[in-house]
Amino acid sequence: MRRKTRETDITVELGSEGGIKTGDKVFDHLLTALFFYMREEVSVSAEWDLRHHLWEDLGIVLGEELREKIKGRKIARFGNAIIPMDDALVLVAVDISRPYLNLELAPDEGEEGFELTLVREFLWALARTLNATIHVKQLSGVNAHHVIEAAFKGLGVALRKALRESERLESTKGVL
C-alpha cells in the first residue's frame, strides 16, 4: 500500500522482507517491535518533510494495508496484551470494528525522540483507517522509551490476536 502526498511518500507491504527504513531511527525501532510481535514480515519505506506527517501518514498506510489483508475474511476481532518492559507495564486492547483511540500514557522521564504527540498521531491514524478501537493504558513506568516501546509491543500482540482467522463472524449484529 502506498500513500504519496506533498508531505510524504510512504509504502507499507506486509509479507515482504524489505525491512523498515523510515529515516526516523526511533520510529524504525518501534515499528520493528510492532511487526515482530505481530509476527509479520514487512517492507516499509518513507520520504517525509516533518516527523508529525511521517507518523500520521504511516498510521494511515498501515491501516489501509491491514484492511486490505482482512477484506472478506472472518477475524477474531478482539486482541489484547499486558506488556512489561523494565519499569513499564502497559495494557493494550484492540477491537476491529469501529474507530476510537483511548491513549493513557504519561511517563515521568522523557527521552529524545520518544514523543507522546507522535505516538498519538500514529495510533489515531491507524485506528480510524483500520476501523479499530485501540486502548493503550500505562499501568506503571517512568521512562518514555520503556513505556512507548511496551505500547508498540503490546499493539503488535493485540493486533496479531485480533487479525487471526475465526470460524464465525464475531458480531451479534451480524456485521462488524
Coordinates of C-alpha atoms in Angstrom, one line a residue:
M1 CA 0.0 0.0 0.0
R2 CA 1.4 3.4 -0.9
R3 CA 0.4 6.9 0.1
K4 CA 2.0 9.8 -1.8
T5 CA 1.2 13.4 -0.8
R6 CA 3.1 16.7 -1.0
E7 CA 4.3 15.9 2.5
T8 CA 5.1 12.2 2.4
D9 CA 5.7 9.2 0.2
I10 CA 5.2 6.1 2.2
T11 CA 4.9 2.4 1.3
V12 CA 4.0 -0.5 3.6
E13 CA 3.9 -4.1 2.3
L14 CA 3.1 -6.9 4.7
G15 CA 4.5 -10.2 3.8
S16 CA 7.6 -8.7 2.2
E17 CA 11.1 -8.8 3.6
G18 CA 12.3 -5.3 2.6
G19 CA 12.9 -4.1 6.2
I20 CA 11.9 -0.8 7.8
K21 CA 13.5 2.4 6.5
T22 CA 11.6 5.5 7.5
G23 CA 14.6 7.7 8.1
D24 CA 13.5 8.2 11.8
K25 CA 15.6 5.9 14.0
V26 CA 13.2 5.9 16.9
F27 CA 10.2 5.1 14.7
D28 CA 12.1 2.4 12.9
H29 CA 12.9 0.9 16.4
L30 CA 9.3 1.0 17.4
L31 CA 7.9 -0.4 14.1
T32 CA 10.4 -3.2 14.3
A33 CA 9.0 -4.2 17.7
L34 CA 5.4 -3.8 16.4
F35 CA 5.8 -6.0 13.4
F36 CA 8.0 -8.6 15.3
Y37 CA 5.2 -9.1 17.8
M38 CA 2.6 -9.1 15.0
R39 CA 4.8 -11.9 13.5
E40 CA 4.7 -10.1 10.2
E41 CA 7.5 -9.7 7.7
V42 CA 7.2 -6.1 6.3
S43 CA 8.8 -3.7 3.9
V44 CA 8.4 0.0 5.0
S45 CA 9.9 2.9 3.1
A46 CA 9.2 6.6 3.6
E47 CA 10.2 10.1 2.5
W48 CA 8.8 13.0 4.5
D49 CA 9.1 16.6 5.4
L50 CA 8.1 16.6 9.1
R51 CA 8.1 13.8 11.7
H52 CA 4.5 14.5 12.5
H53 CA 3.5 13.9 8.9
L54 CA 5.6 10.7 8.8
W55 CA 4.0 9.2 11.9
E56 CA 0.4 10.1 11.0
D57 CA 0.7 9.0 7.4
L58 CA 2.4 5.8 8.2
G59 CA -0.6 5.0 10.6
I60 CA -2.9 5.7 7.6
V61 CA -1.0 3.4 5.2
L62 CA -0.7 0.6 7.8
G63 CA -4.4 0.8 8.5
E64 CA -5.2 0.6 4.8
E65 CA -2.8 -2.3 4.3
L66 CA -4.4 -4.2 7.2
R67 CA -7.9 -3.5 6.0
E68 CA -6.9 -4.9 2.6
K69 CA -5.4 -8.0 4.3
I70 CA -8.6 -8.8 6.2
K71 CA -11.1 -7.9 3.4
G72 CA -13.7 -10.6 3.1
R73 CA -12.3 -12.7 5.9
K74 CA -13.8 -13.6 9.3
I75 CA -11.4 -12.5 12.0
A76 CA -11.2 -12.9 15.8
R77 CA -11.8 -9.1 16.1
F78 CA -10.5 -8.8 19.6
G79 CA -7.0 -8.8 20.9
N80 CA -5.1 -7.7 24.0
A81 CA -1.8 -7.8 25.8
I82 CA -0.2 -6.6 29.0
I83 CA 3.5 -6.0 28.4
P84 CA 6.2 -5.5 31.0
M85 CA 9.4 -3.7 30.0
D86 CA 11.7 -2.8 32.8
D87 CA 9.9 -0.1 34.8
A88 CA 7.0 0.0 32.4
L89 CA 3.8 -2.1 32.4
V90 CA 1.3 -1.3 29.5
L91 CA -2.1 -2.7 28.7
V92 CA -3.2 -2.7 25.0
A93 CA -6.6 -3.8 23.8
V94 CA -8.0 -3.8 20.2
D95 CA -11.4 -4.3 18.7
I96 CA -11.5 -4.2 15.0
S97 CA -15.0 -2.8 14.3
R98 CA -15.1 1.0 14.6
P99 CA -12.6 3.8 15.1
Y100 CA -11.7 5.0 18.6
L101 CA -8.5 5.7 20.5
N102 CA -8.0 5.9 24.2
L103 CA -4.3 6.7 24.9
E104 CA -3.3 6.9 28.6
L105 CA 0.5 7.2 28.6
A106 CA 2.3 9.6 30.9
P107 CA 5.9 8.7 31.6
D108 CA 7.7 11.0 34.1
E109 CA 11.0 10.9 32.3
G110 CA 11.3 11.9 28.7
E111 CA 13.9 10.6 26.2
E112 CA 14.9 12.2 23.0
G113 CA 12.8 11.1 20.0
F114 CA 10.1 9.3 22.2
E115 CA 7.3 11.8 21.9
L116 CA 3.7 11.1 23.0
T117 CA 2.3 13.5 20.5
L118 CA 3.7 11.4 17.6
V119 CA 2.5 8.2 19.2
R120 CA -1.0 9.7 19.5
E121 CA -0.9 10.7 15.8
F122 CA 0.2 7.3 14.6
L123 CA -2.3 5.4 16.7
W124 CA -5.3 7.7 15.9
A125 CA -4.5 7.4 12.2
L126 CA -4.3 3.6 12.5
A127 CA -7.5 3.4 14.5
R128 CA -9.6 5.5 12.1
T129 CA -8.2 3.9 8.9
L130 CA -8.4 0.3 10.2
N131 CA -11.7 1.0 11.9
A132 CA -10.3 -0.3 15.2
T133 CA -10.9 0.7 18.8
I134 CA -7.5 0.9 20.4
H135 CA -6.9 1.3 24.2
V136 CA -3.4 1.8 25.4
K137 CA -3.0 2.3 29.2
Q138 CA 0.2 2.7 31.2
L139 CA -0.2 0.7 34.4
S140 CA 3.3 1.7 35.7
G141 CA 6.6 3.1 34.4
V142 CA 8.6 6.3 34.3
N143 CA 10.9 6.1 31.3
A144 CA 9.4 7.3 28.0
H145 CA 11.4 4.8 25.9
H146 CA 10.2 1.8 28.0
V147 CA 6.6 2.9 28.2
I148 CA 6.2 3.7 24.5
E149 CA 8.1 0.6 23.4
A150 CA 6.0 -1.6 25.6
A151 CA 2.9 0.0 24.0
F152 CA 4.2 -0.8 20.5
K153 CA 5.0 -4.4 21.5
G154 CA 1.6 -4.7 23.1
L155 CA -0.1 -3.4 20.0
G156 CA 1.7 -6.0 17.9
V157 CA 0.5 -8.8 20.2
A158 CA -3.1 -7.4 20.3
L159 CA -3.3 -6.9 16.5
R160 CA -1.9 -10.5 15.9
K161 CA -4.7 -11.9 18.1
A162 CA -7.4 -9.7 16.6
L163 CA -6.4 -10.3 13.0
R164 CA -6.3 -14.1 13.2
E165 CA -8.9 -16.1 11.4
S166 CA -12.2 -17.0 13.0
E167 CA -14.7 -19.7 12.0
R168 CA -17.6 -17.2 12.6
L169 CA -18.4 -13.6 12.2
E170 CA -17.6 -12.2 15.7
S171 CA -20.6 -9.9 16.0
T172 CA -24.0 -10.3 17.5
K173 CA -25.3 -7.7 15.0
G174 CA -24.1 -9.8 12.0
V175 CA -21.7 -7.1 10.7
L176 CA -18.5 -5.5 12.0

